[in-house]
Amino acid sequence: MSNIPEDLRYVASHEWVKPLDDGSVLIGITDHAQEALGDLVFVELPEVGRVLAAEEACGVVESVKAASDVYAPLSGEVVEINENLADAPEILNQDPYGEGWMYKLKPDNIDQVDDLLDADGYEQVLSED
């Protein structure tokens, strides 16, 4: 069973969103996603300053088994990336909700977060897969 923290929001494409006090959000992939991919060997993140549309492919995670696109859960501007992942993509496997955050986004509208899945909604998505 995957770990699904109650304090995060989710999208069906297996990204999580954590709102921050400054109005930005951290984004990463879920525990379920990292488990399904297996040992990650490469991570490609969006560039700082890139403006993303919701549901736009903006990165790639690659494991020994497969590669998968990462999608923007919200529209907005990338303001920071987790540069540690370039040298140590395995951090995503070890701590997907903590040190394994992928990028920070300044959303066009922070209220969009309320439209994302809560933990129960995401668990329902996983049960339907």
JSON list of C-alpha atoms in Angstrom, two decimals:
[
{"chain": "A", "resi": 1, "resn": "MET", "atom": "CA", "xyz": [0.00, 0.00, 0.00]},
{"chain": "A", "resi": 2, "resn": "SER", "atom": "CA", "xyz": [1.36, 3.40, -0.99]},
{"chain": "A", "resi": 3, "resn": "ASN", "atom": "CA", "xyz": [1.93, 6.20, 1.46]},
{"chain": "A", "resi": 4, "resn": "ILE", "atom": "CA", "xyz": [-0.58, 9.03, 0.82]},
{"chain": "A", "resi": 5, "resn": "PRO", "atom": "CA", "xyz": [-0.04, 11.95, 3.23]},
{"chain": "A", "resi": 6, "resn": "GLU", "atom": "CA", "xyz": [-3.26, 13.72, 4.25]},
{"chain": "A", "resi": 7, "resn": "ASP", "atom": "CA", "xyz": [-1.75, 17.23, 4.06]},
{"chain": "A", "resi": 8, "resn": "LEU", "atom": "CA", "xyz": [-0.98, 17.15, 0.32]},
{"chain": "A", "resi": 9, "resn": "ARG", "atom": "CA", "xyz": [-3.08, 17.45, -2.84]},
{"chain": "A", "resi": 10, "resn": "TYR", "atom": "CA", "xyz": [-2.79, 15.10, -5.82]},
{"chain": "A", "resi": 11, "resn": "VAL", "atom": "CA", "xyz": [-3.55, 14.64, -9.50]},
{"chain": "A", "resi": 12, "resn": "ALA", "atom": "CA", "xyz": [-4.43, 11.37, -11.22]},
{"chain": "A", "resi": 13, "resn": "SER", "atom": "CA", "xyz": [-1.13, 11.51, -13.15]},
{"chain": "A", "resi": 14, "resn": "HIS", "atom": "CA", "xyz": [0.59, 10.80, -9.77]},
{"chain": "A", "resi": 15, "resn": "GLU", "atom": "CA", "xyz": [2.07, 14.17, -8.88]},
{"chain": "A", "resi": 16, "resn": "TRP", "atom": "CA", "xyz": [1.60, 15.72, -5.43]},
{"chain": "A", "resi": 17, "resn": "VAL", "atom": "CA", "xyz": [1.29, 19.39, -4.49]},
{"chain": "A", "resi": 18, "resn": "LYS", "atom": "CA", "xyz": [2.20, 20.99, -1.17]},
{"chain": "A", "resi": 19, "resn": "PRO", "atom": "CA", "xyz": [1.06, 24.61, -0.64]},
{"chain": "A", "resi": 20, "resn": "LEU", "atom": "CA", "xyz": [3.66, 26.80, 1.09]},
{"chain": "A", "resi": 21, "resn": "ASP", "atom": "CA", "xyz": [3.15, 29.89, 3.26]},
{"chain": "A", "resi": 22, "resn": "ASP", "atom": "CA", "xyz": [4.58, 32.22, 0.58]},
{"chain": "A", "resi": 23, "resn": "GLY", "atom": "CA", "xyz": [1.85, 31.31, -1.94]},
{"chain": "A", "resi": 24, "resn": "SER", "atom": "CA", "xyz": [4.03, 28.93, -3.94]},
{"chain": "A", "resi": 25, "resn": "VAL", "atom": "CA", "xyz": [3.75, 25.14, -4.06]},
{"chain": "A", "resi": 26, "resn": "LEU", "atom": "CA", "xyz": [6.20, 22.25, -4.03]},
{"chain": "A", "resi": 27, "resn": "ILE", "atom": "CA", "xyz": [5.58, 19.48, -6.56]},
{"chain": "A", "resi": 28, "resn": "GLY", "atom": "CA", "xyz": [6.84, 15.92, -6.76]},
{"chain": "A", "resi": 29, "resn": "ILE", "atom": "CA", "xyz": [5.78, 12.44, -7.74]},
{"chain": "A", "resi": 30, "resn": "THR", "atom": "CA", "xyz": [3.87, 10.19, -5.37]},
{"chain": "A", "resi": 31, "resn": "ASP", "atom": "CA", "xyz": [5.08, 7.17, -3.47]},
{"chain": "A", "resi": 32, "resn": "HIS", "atom": "CA", "xyz": [2.92, 5.04, -5.78]},
{"chain": "A", "resi": 33, "resn": "ALA", "atom": "CA", "xyz": [4.65, 6.51, -8.87]},
{"chain": "A", "resi": 34, "resn": "GLN", "atom": "CA", "xyz": [8.17, 5.94, -7.57]},
{"chain": "A", "resi": 35, "resn": "GLU", "atom": "CA", "xyz": [7.26, 2.37, -6.54]},
{"chain": "A", "resi": 36, "resn": "ALA", "atom": "CA", "xyz": [5.78, 1.63, -9.96]},
{"chain": "A", "resi": 37, "resn": "LEU", "atom": "CA", "xyz": [8.83, 3.00, -11.78]},
{"chain": "A", "resi": 38, "resn": "GLY", "atom": "CA", "xyz": [11.40, 1.24, -9.60]},
{"chain": "A", "resi": 39, "resn": "ASP", "atom": "CA", "xyz": [14.95, 2.46, -9.11]},
{"chain": "A", "resi": 40, "resn": "LEU", "atom": "CA", "xyz": [15.19, 5.93, -10.66]},
{"chain": "A", "resi": 41, "resn": "VAL", "atom": "CA", "xyz": [18.35, 6.70, -12.59]},
{"chain": "A", "resi": 42, "resn": "PHE", "atom": "CA", "xyz": [17.61, 10.06, -14.27]},
{"chain": "A", "resi": 43, "resn": "VAL", "atom": "CA", "xyz": [15.41, 13.08, -13.62]},
{"chain": "A", "resi": 44, "resn": "GLU", "atom": "CA", "xyz": [14.76, 15.96, -16.03]},
{"chain": "A", "resi": 45, "resn": "LEU", "atom": "CA", "xyz": [13.14, 19.02, -14.47]},
{"chain": "A", "resi": 46, "resn": "PRO", "atom": "CA", "xyz": [11.64, 22.17, -16.02]},
{"chain": "A", "resi": 47, "resn": "GLU", "atom": "CA", "xyz": [13.88, 25.24, -16.17]},
{"chain": "A", "resi": 48, "resn": "VAL", "atom": "CA", "xyz": [13.46, 28.01, -13.62]},
{"chain": "A", "resi": 49, "resn": "GLY", "atom": "CA", "xyz": [11.39, 30.77, -15.21]},
{"chain": "A", "resi": 50, "resn": "ARG", "atom": "CA", "xyz": [9.43, 28.42, -17.46]},
{"chain": "A", "resi": 51, "resn": "VAL", "atom": "CA", "xyz": [5.71, 29.15, -17.49]},
{"chain": "A", "resi": 52, "resn": "LEU", "atom": "CA", "xyz": [3.64, 25.98, -17.41]},
{"chain": "A", "resi": 53, "resn": "ALA", "atom": "CA", "xyz": [0.03, 25.25, -18.25]},
{"chain": "A", "resi": 54, "resn": "ALA", "atom": "CA", "xyz": [-1.88, 22.82, -16.06]},
{"chain": "A", "resi": 55, "resn": "GLU", "atom": "CA", "xyz": [-1.45, 19.23, -17.29]},
{"chain": "A", "resi": 56, "resn": "GLU", "atom": "CA", "xyz": [1.53, 20.21, -19.49]},
{"chain": "A", "resi": 57, "resn": "ALA", "atom": "CA", "xyz": [4.38, 17.69, -19.65]},
{"chain": "A", "resi": 58, "resn": "CYS", "atom": "CA", "xyz": [7.32, 19.44, -17.99]},
{"chain": "A", "resi": 59, "resn": "GLY", "atom": "CA", "xyz": [9.81, 16.79, -17.00]},
{"chain": "A", "resi": 60, "resn": "VAL", "atom": "CA", "xyz": [10.84, 13.16, -17.17]},
{"chain": "A", "resi": 61, "resn": "VAL", "atom": "CA", "xyz": [11.69, 10.51, -14.61]},
{"chain": "A", "resi": 62, "resn": "GLU", "atom": "CA", "xyz": [13.57, 7.48, -15.89]},
{"chain": "A", "resi": 63, "resn": "SER", "atom": "CA", "xyz": [14.14, 4.20, -14.12]},
{"chain": "A", "resi": 64, "resn": "VAL", "atom": "CA", "xyz": [15.83, 0.97, -15.03]},
{"chain": "A", "resi": 65, "resn": "LYS", "atom": "CA", "xyz": [12.38, -0.23, -16.19]},
{"chain": "A", "resi": 66, "resn": "ALA", "atom": "CA", "xyz": [10.76, 2.76, -17.92]},
{"chain": "A", "resi": 67, "resn": "ALA", "atom": "CA", "xyz": [10.62, 6.50, -18.50]},
{"chain": "A", "resi": 68, "resn": "SER", "atom": "CA", "xyz": [7.61, 8.59, -17.58]},
{"chain": "A", "resi": 69, "resn": "ASP", "atom": "CA", "xyz": [6.61, 12.20, -18.19]},
{"chain": "A", "resi": 70, "resn": "VAL", "atom": "CA", "xyz": [5.94, 14.49, -15.25]},
{"chain": "A", "resi": 71, "resn": "TYR", "atom": "CA", "xyz": [2.97, 16.83, -15.65]},
{"chain": "A", "resi": 72, "resn": "ALA", "atom": "CA", "xyz": [2.27, 20.23, -14.15]},
{"chain": "A", "resi": 73, "resn": "PRO", "atom": "CA", "xyz": [-0.66, 19.90, -11.74]},
{"chain": "A", "resi": 74, "resn": "LEU", "atom": "CA", "xyz": [-1.25, 23.67, -11.88]},
{"chain": "A", "resi": 75, "resn": "SER", "atom": "CA", "xyz": [-0.48, 26.53, -14.25]},
{"chain": "A", "resi": 76, "resn": "GLY", "atom": "CA", "xyz": [2.20, 28.96, -13.16]},
{"chain": "A", "resi": 77, "resn": "GLU", "atom": "CA", "xyz": [5.91, 29.80, -13.24]},
{"chain": "A", "resi": 78, "resn": "VAL", "atom": "CA", "xyz": [8.72, 27.52, -12.09]},
{"chain": "A", "resi": 79, "resn": "VAL", "atom": "CA", "xyz": [10.64, 29.45, -9.43]},
{"chain": "A", "resi": 80, "resn": "GLU", "atom": "CA", "xyz": [13.04, 26.77, -8.14]},
{"chain": "A", "resi": 81, "resn": "ILE", "atom": "CA", "xyz": [14.12, 23.23, -8.95]},
{"chain": "A", "resi": 82, "resn": "ASN", "atom": "CA", "xyz": [15.58, 20.56, -6.68]},
{"chain": "A", "resi": 83, "resn": "GLU", "atom": "CA", "xyz": [19.11, 20.47, -8.09]},
{"chain": "A", "resi": 84, "resn": "ASN", "atom": "CA", "xyz": [20.06, 17.59, -5.78]},
{"chain": "A", "resi": 85, "resn": "LEU", "atom": "CA", "xyz": [18.06, 15.24, -8.02]},
{"chain": "A", "resi": 86, "resn": "ALA", "atom": "CA", "xyz": [20.48, 15.72, -10.94]},
{"chain": "A", "resi": 87, "resn": "ASP", "atom": "CA", "xyz": [23.26, 13.94, -9.06]},
{"chain": "A", "resi": 88, "resn": "ALA", "atom": "CA", "xyz": [21.10, 11.69, -6.88]},
{"chain": "A", "resi": 89, "resn": "PRO", "atom": "CA", "xyz": [17.78, 10.77, -8.55]},
{"chain": "A", "resi": 90, "resn": "GLU", "atom": "CA", "xyz": [17.42, 7.94, -6.03]},
{"chain": "A", "resi": 91, "resn": "ILE", "atom": "CA", "xyz": [16.30, 10.58, -3.52]},
{"chain": "A", "resi": 92, "resn": "LEU", "atom": "CA", "xyz": [12.88, 10.30, -5.22]},
{"chain": "A", "resi": 93, "resn": "ASN", "atom": "CA", "xyz": [12.74, 6.63, -4.25]},
{"chain": "A", "resi": 94, "resn": "GLN", "atom": "CA", "xyz": [13.95, 7.25, -0.71]},
{"chain": "A", "resi": 95, "resn": "ASP", "atom": "CA", "xyz": [11.86, 10.29, 0.25]},
{"chain": "A", "resi": 96, "resn": "PRO", "atom": "CA", "xyz": [9.28, 11.22, -2.44]},
{"chain": "A", "resi": 97, "resn": "TYR", "atom": "CA", "xyz": [7.37, 13.63, -0.19]},
{"chain": "A", "resi": 98, "resn": "GLY", "atom": "CA", "xyz": [10.36, 15.28, 1.49]},
{"chain": "A", "resi": 99, "resn": "GLU", "atom": "CA", "xyz": [13.87, 15.61, 0.07]},
{"chain": "A", "resi": 100, "resn": "GLY", "atom": "CA", "xyz": [12.55, 14.27, -3.23]},
{"chain": "A", "resi": 101, "resn": "TRP", "atom": "CA", "xyz": [10.45, 17.34, -4.10]},
{"chain": "A", "resi": 102, "resn": "MET", "atom": "CA", "xyz": [11.02, 18.19, -7.76]},
{"chain": "A", "resi": 103, "resn": "TYR", "atom": "CA", "xyz": [10.24, 21.86, -8.33]},
{"chain": "A", "resi": 104, "resn": "LYS", "atom": "CA", "xyz": [8.60, 24.89, -6.79]},
{"chain": "A", "resi": 105, "resn": "LEU", "atom": "CA", "xyz": [5.87, 26.64, -8.75]},
{"chain": "A", "resi": 106, "resn": "LYS", "atom": "CA", "xyz": [4.29, 30.06, -8.30]},
{"chain": "A", "resi": 107, "resn": "PRO", "atom": "CA", "xyz": [0.71, 29.26, -9.37]},
{"chain": "A", "resi": 108, "resn": "ASP", "atom": "CA", "xyz": [-1.30, 31.69, -11.48]},
{"chain": "A", "resi": 109, "resn": "ASN", "atom": "CA", "xyz": [-4.11, 31.15, -9.00]},
{"chain": "A", "resi": 110, "resn": "ILE", "atom": "CA", "xyz": [-3.45, 29.44, -5.66]},
{"chain": "A", "resi": 111, "resn": "ASP", "atom": "CA", "xyz": [-7.17, 28.61, -5.43]},
{"chain": "A", "resi": 112, "resn": "GLN", "atom": "CA", "xyz": [-6.53, 25.97, -8.13]},
{"chain": "A", "resi": 113, "resn": "VAL", "atom": "CA", "xyz": [-5.06, 23.81, -5.36]},
{"chain": "A", "resi": 114, "resn": "ASP", "atom": "CA", "xyz": [-8.56, 23.36, -3.92]},
{"chain": "A", "resi": 115, "resn": "ASP", "atom": "CA", "xyz": [-9.63, 21.70, -7.18]},
{"chain": "A", "resi": 116, "resn": "LEU", "atom": "CA", "xyz": [-7.02, 18.94, -6.87]},
{"chain": "A", "resi": 117, "resn": "LEU", "atom": "CA", "xyz": [-7.63, 15.54, -5.28]},
{"chain": "A", "resi": 118, "resn": "ASP", "atom": "CA", "xyz": [-7.34, 15.12, -1.54]},
{"chain": "A", "resi": 119, "resn": "ALA", "atom": "CA", "xyz": [-5.76, 11.97, -0.06]},
{"chain": "A", "resi": 120, "resn": "ASP", "atom": "CA", "xyz": [-9.05, 10.04, -0.17]},
{"chain": "A", "resi": 121, "resn": "GLY", "atom": "CA", "xyz": [-9.67, 11.05, -3.78]},
{"chain": "A", "resi": 122, "resn": "TYR", "atom": "CA", "xyz": [-6.18, 9.97, -4.82]},
{"chain": "A", "resi": 123, "resn": "GLU", "atom": "CA", "xyz": [-6.55, 6.67, -2.98]},
{"chain": "A", "resi": 124, "resn": "GLN", "atom": "CA", "xyz": [-9.76, 6.13, -4.96]},
{"chain": "A", "resi": 125, "resn": "VAL", "atom": "CA", "xyz": [-7.85, 6.75, -8.21]},
{"chain": "A", "resi": 126, "resn": "LEU", "atom": "CA", "xyz": [-5.26, 4.14, -7.20]},
{"chain": "A", "resi": 127, "resn": "SER", "atom": "CA", "xyz": [-7.97, 1.60, -6.37]},
{"chain": "A", "resi": 128, "resn": "GLU", "atom": "CA", "xyz": [-9.41, 2.00, -9.88]},
{"chain": "A", "resi": 129, "resn": "ASP", "atom": "CA", "xyz": [-6.07, 1.37, -11.64]}
]
